[in-house]
Coordinates of C-alpha atoms in Angstrom, one line a residue:
X1 CA -90.4 18.4 -13.3
X2 CA -87.7 20.7 -14.6
X3 CA -87.1 20.8 -18.4
X4 CA -84.0 19.2 -20.0
X5 CA -82.2 22.5 -20.4
X6 CA -83.0 23.6 -16.8
X7 CA -81.6 20.3 -15.5
X8 CA -78.4 20.8 -17.4
X9 CA -78.0 24.4 -16.0
X10 CA -78.6 23.2 -12.5
X11 CA -76.0 20.5 -12.8
X12 CA -73.5 23.1 -14.1
X13 CA -74.2 25.6 -11.4
X14 CA -73.9 22.9 -8.7
X15 CA -70.4 22.1 -9.9
X16 CA -69.5 25.8 -10.0
X17 CA -68.7 25.7 -13.7
X18 CA -69.4 28.8 -16.0
X19 CA -70.6 28.8 -19.6
X20 CA -67.3 30.3 -20.6
X21 CA -65.3 27.4 -19.1
X22 CA -67.5 24.9 -21.0
X23 CA -67.1 26.9 -24.2
X24 CA -63.3 27.0 -23.8
X25 CA -63.2 23.2 -23.2
X26 CA -65.7 22.0 -25.8
X27 CA -65.0 24.8 -28.4
X28 CA -68.8 25.4 -28.6
X29 CA -70.0 29.0 -28.7
X30 CA -71.7 30.4 -25.6
X31 CA -74.7 31.4 -27.7
X32 CA -75.2 27.7 -28.5
X33 CA -74.8 26.7 -24.9
X34 CA -77.4 29.3 -23.8
X35 CA -79.9 28.1 -26.4
X36 CA -79.3 24.5 -25.1
X37 CA -80.0 25.4 -21.5
X38 CA -83.1 27.4 -22.5
X39 CA -84.5 24.4 -24.6
X40 CA -84.3 26.5 -27.7
X41 CA -83.4 23.5 -29.9
X42 CA -84.5 25.3 -33.1
X43 CA -81.5 27.7 -32.7
X44 CA -79.0 24.7 -32.9
X45 CA -77.7 23.3 -36.2
X46 CA -79.9 20.2 -35.7
X47 CA -79.5 16.5 -36.3
X48 CA -76.4 14.6 -35.3
X49 CA -74.6 17.9 -34.6
X50 CA -77.0 18.7 -31.7
X51 CA -76.2 15.3 -30.1
X52 CA -72.5 16.1 -30.5
X53 CA -73.0 19.3 -28.5
X54 CA -74.9 17.5 -25.7
X55 CA -72.3 14.7 -25.5
X56 CA -69.5 17.3 -25.2
X57 CA -71.5 19.3 -22.6
X58 CA -72.2 16.1 -20.5
X59 CA -68.5 15.0 -20.7
X60 CA -67.4 18.4 -19.4
X61 CA -69.7 18.1 -16.4
X62 CA -68.9 14.4 -15.8
X63 CA -72.5 13.3 -16.6
X64 CA -73.6 10.1 -18.4
X65 CA -73.3 11.0 -22.0
X66 CA -75.7 8.4 -23.3
X67 CA -78.3 9.3 -20.7
X68 CA -78.0 13.0 -21.6
X69 CA -78.6 12.2 -25.3
X70 CA -81.6 10.0 -24.4
X71 CA -83.1 12.8 -22.3
X72 CA -82.5 15.3 -25.2
X73 CA -84.3 13.0 -27.7
X74 CA -87.3 12.9 -25.3
X75 CA -87.3 16.6 -24.8
X76 CA -86.9 17.4 -28.5
X77 CA -89.6 14.9 -29.5
X78 CA -87.4 12.7 -31.6
X79 CA -88.0 8.9 -31.6
X80 CA -85.5 6.7 -29.6
X81 CA -84.4 5.0 -32.8
X82 CA -82.3 8.0 -33.6
X83 CA -79.6 6.5 -31.3
X84 CA -79.2 3.5 -33.5
X85 CA -79.1 5.7 -36.6
X86 CA -76.3 7.7 -35.0
X87 CA -74.3 4.5 -34.5
X88 CA -74.8 3.4 -38.1
X89 CA -73.8 6.8 -39.5
X90 CA -70.6 6.7 -37.3
X91 CA -69.8 3.3 -38.8
X92 CA -70.3 4.6 -42.3
X93 CA -68.1 7.6 -41.6
X94 CA -65.3 5.3 -40.3
X95 CA -65.6 3.1 -43.4
X96 CA -65.4 6.2 -45.7
X97 CA -62.3 7.3 -43.9
X98 CA -60.7 3.9 -44.5
X99 CA -61.6 4.0 -48.2
X100 CA -60.2 7.5 -48.5
X101 CA -57.0 6.4 -46.8
X102 CA -56.6 3.5 -49.2
X103 CA -57.1 5.8 -52.1
X104 CA -54.5 8.2 -50.7
X105 CA -52.0 5.4 -50.5
X106 CA -52.8 4.3 -54.1
X107 CA -52.3 7.9 -55.3
X108 CA -49.0 8.2 -53.5
X109 CA -47.6 4.9 -55.1
X110 CA -48.2 6.0 -58.8
X111 CA -44.8 5.9 -60.6
X112 CA -45.1 9.4 -62.2
X113 CA -41.3 9.9 -62.2
X114 CA -40.7 6.5 -63.9
X115 CA -43.3 7.2 -66.5
X116 CA -41.9 10.6 -67.3
X117 CA -38.3 9.0 -67.7
X118 CA -39.7 6.3 -70.1
X119 CA -41.5 8.9 -72.3
X120 CA -38.3 11.0 -72.5
X121 CA -36.2 7.9 -73.4
X122 CA -38.6 6.9 -76.2
X123 CA -38.7 10.4 -77.6
X124 CA -34.9 10.6 -77.5
X125 CA -34.6 7.3 -79.3
X126 CA -36.9 8.4 -82.2
X127 CA -34.8 11.6 -82.5
X128 CA -31.5 9.7 -82.7
X129 CA -32.9 7.2 -85.2
X130 CA -34.1 10.0 -87.5
X131 CA -30.7 11.8 -87.3
X132 CA -28.7 8.7 -88.4
X133 CA -31.3 7.9 -91.1
X134 CA -30.8 11.3 -92.8
X135 CA -27.0 11.1 -92.4
X136 CA -27.0 7.6 -94.1
X137 CA -29.0 8.9 -97.1
X138 CA -26.7 12.0 -97.4
X139 CA -23.6 9.8 -97.5
X140 CA -25.1 7.5 -100.1
X141 CA -25.8 10.5 -102.5
X142 CA -22.2 11.9 -102.0
X143 CA -20.6 8.5 -102.9
X144 CA -22.4 8.4 -106.4
X145 CA -20.1 9.0 -109.6
X146 CA -19.7 12.7 -110.4
X147 CA -19.2 12.2 -114.2
X148 CA -21.1 10.5 -116.9
X149 CA -19.3 7.3 -118.3
X150 CA -18.2 7.3 -121.9
X151 CA -20.2 5.4 -124.5
X152 CA -18.6 2.1 -125.7
X153 CA -19.0 3.2 -129.4
X154 CA -16.7 6.3 -129.0
X155 CA -13.0 5.9 -129.4
X156 CA -10.6 7.1 -126.7
X157 CA -8.6 10.2 -127.4
X158 CA -5.1 9.6 -129.0
X159 CA -3.3 12.1 -126.9
X160 CA -3.3 12.0 -123.1
X161 CA -3.1 15.8 -123.1
X162 CA -6.6 16.2 -124.5
X163 CA -9.3 17.0 -122.0
X164 CA -13.1 16.9 -122.3
X165 CA -14.4 20.2 -123.7
X166 CA -17.5 20.1 -121.6
X167 CA -16.8 18.9 -118.0
X168 CA -19.7 17.5 -116.2
X169 CA -20.1 18.9 -112.6
X170 CA -21.5 16.8 -109.8
X171 CA -24.9 18.0 -108.6
X172 CA -24.6 19.4 -105.1
X173 CA -26.6 17.7 -102.5
X174 CA -28.2 20.0 -99.9
X175 CA -28.1 18.7 -96.4
X176 CA -31.0 19.3 -94.2
X177 CA -30.0 20.3 -90.7
X178 CA -31.1 17.8 -88.2
X179 CA -32.1 18.8 -84.6
X180 CA -31.3 16.2 -81.9
X181 CA -33.4 18.0 -79.4
X182 CA -36.1 15.7 -78.0
X183 CA -39.7 16.9 -77.4
X184 CA -40.6 17.7 -73.8
X185 CA -42.4 15.0 -71.9
X186 CA -46.2 15.5 -71.5
X187 CA -47.2 17.6 -68.5
X188 CA -48.8 15.7 -65.7
X189 CA -51.7 17.6 -64.1
X190 CA -51.1 18.5 -60.5
X191 CA -54.0 17.4 -58.3
X192 CA -55.5 19.4 -55.5
X193 CA -54.6 18.4 -51.9
X194 CA -56.5 19.4 -48.8
X195 CA -55.4 18.3 -45.3
X196 CA -57.5 19.1 -42.3
X197 CA -57.3 18.5 -38.5
X198 CA -60.1 18.9 -35.9
X199 CA -59.2 20.7 -32.7
X200 CA -62.8 20.0 -31.3
X201 CA -65.9 18.0 -32.2
X202 CA -67.4 19.1 -35.5
X203 CA -69.9 17.9 -38.1
X204 CA -68.3 17.4 -41.6
X205 CA -69.4 16.5 -45.1
X206 CA -66.8 16.5 -48.0
X207 CA -67.1 16.0 -51.8
X208 CA -64.2 15.6 -54.2
X209 CA -64.9 16.5 -57.9
X210 CA -68.6 15.9 -57.2
X211 CA -68.1 12.5 -55.5
X212 CA -68.9 12.2 -51.8
X213 CA -65.9 11.0 -49.9
X214 CA -67.1 11.8 -46.4
X215 CA -70.8 11.6 -45.5
X216 CA -72.2 14.1 -43.1
X217 CA -71.5 13.0 -39.5
X218 CA -70.0 14.3 -36.2
X219 CA -66.3 13.6 -35.6
X220 CA -64.2 14.0 -32.5
X221 CA -61.2 16.2 -31.8
X222 CA -57.8 15.3 -33.2
X223 CA -59.4 13.7 -36.3
X224 CA -57.3 14.5 -39.4
X225 CA -57.4 13.4 -43.0
X226 CA -56.1 14.3 -46.5
X227 CA -58.4 14.6 -49.6
X228 CA -57.3 14.8 -53.2
X229 CA -59.1 16.2 -56.3
X230 CA -58.5 17.4 -59.9
X231 CA -61.1 20.3 -60.0
X232 CA -62.5 21.2 -56.6
X233 CA -63.1 20.0 -53.0
X234 CA -66.3 21.2 -51.2
X235 CA -66.3 21.1 -47.4
X236 CA -69.4 21.6 -45.2
X237 CA -68.5 22.1 -41.5
X238 CA -70.7 22.7 -38.5
X239 CA -67.8 24.1 -36.3
X240 CA -65.5 25.5 -39.0
X241 CA -63.5 27.6 -36.4
X242 CA -62.2 24.4 -34.8
X243 CA -60.7 23.0 -38.0
X244 CA -57.1 23.6 -39.2
X245 CA -56.7 23.5 -43.0
X246 CA -53.6 23.0 -45.2
X247 CA -54.3 23.5 -48.9
X248 CA -51.6 22.2 -51.4
X249 CA -49.1 22.0 -48.5
X250 CA -49.7 25.6 -47.2
X251 CA -51.4 26.3 -43.9
X252 CA -54.5 28.5 -44.1
X253 CA -55.8 31.0 -41.5
X254 CA -59.0 30.2 -39.6
X255 CA -61.9 30.1 -42.0
X256 CA -64.6 31.1 -39.5
X257 CA -65.7 31.4 -35.9
X258 CA -66.1 28.5 -33.5
X259 CA -69.6 27.0 -33.7
X260 CA -70.1 28.6 -37.1
X261 CA -71.7 26.5 -39.9
X262 CA -70.0 27.2 -43.2
X263 CA -69.4 25.8 -46.7
X264 CA -65.9 26.2 -48.3
X265 CA -64.8 25.5 -51.9
X266 CA -61.2 24.7 -52.6
X267 CA -60.2 24.8 -56.3
X268 CA -57.3 26.1 -58.6
X269 CA -58.1 29.7 -57.6
X270 CA -57.8 29.1 -53.9
X271 CA -60.5 28.8 -51.2
X272 CA -63.8 30.7 -51.2
X273 CA -67.4 30.4 -50.1
X274 CA -70.4 30.0 -52.4
X275 CA -72.3 33.2 -53.3
X276 CA -75.2 32.4 -51.0
X277 CA -75.2 30.3 -47.8
X278 CA -78.1 27.9 -47.1

């Protein structure tokens, strides 16, 4: 009986479809397709990502996708219960997407503009109150008598032409300049924002500030999502060439080839890969 990869190749050749046509449709590299038809499963990324390759291959040929995956599990020596694990992981991934969407909506509803206006009004109120308090004290000092009253035991001068020999001068009051400029409102840290869209099936795992927001699983084409963070966003992708990224509202060029497994780090310095790849 022919092996699993040989049967796939025979089905493809009977339909007159080339590997390049399958690669163009599924966005899977021809090197991966050749390894699949030659039963070299150790050259594939492994796990759920392999089943995503087989599902896309079978769909392109018009084969039964579930049967193709079942035949692959037998050929690769995996137990049949992997199919149920795949369904549970898909359910977890969908739930994580829903939770992330709810978090995005909560972040977008934060009244940052209202909060900044309130802080500015409070600061301005304190500045005005301090200005008028100083002005009131200054006016009170200026209204005090500028001469010392005469003692009741001293007789008044007989002639109105006489003047005091030693006039008493009023003590000048120095006014402290008051600045009505209010302090600037506290700066609000700008979070990181990463938007991605899948053009083909790919395996993804995403963490935001060290918290896992998307567990490793395979996702279909046209899947898109936005992730926010304060320090960094780490993306592990199995088909990084099939993903379009927008970082802080700016589209990025392709981050790798189709079928390439790669880890990307998005932080305040931009996007880069770790020093060593696993």
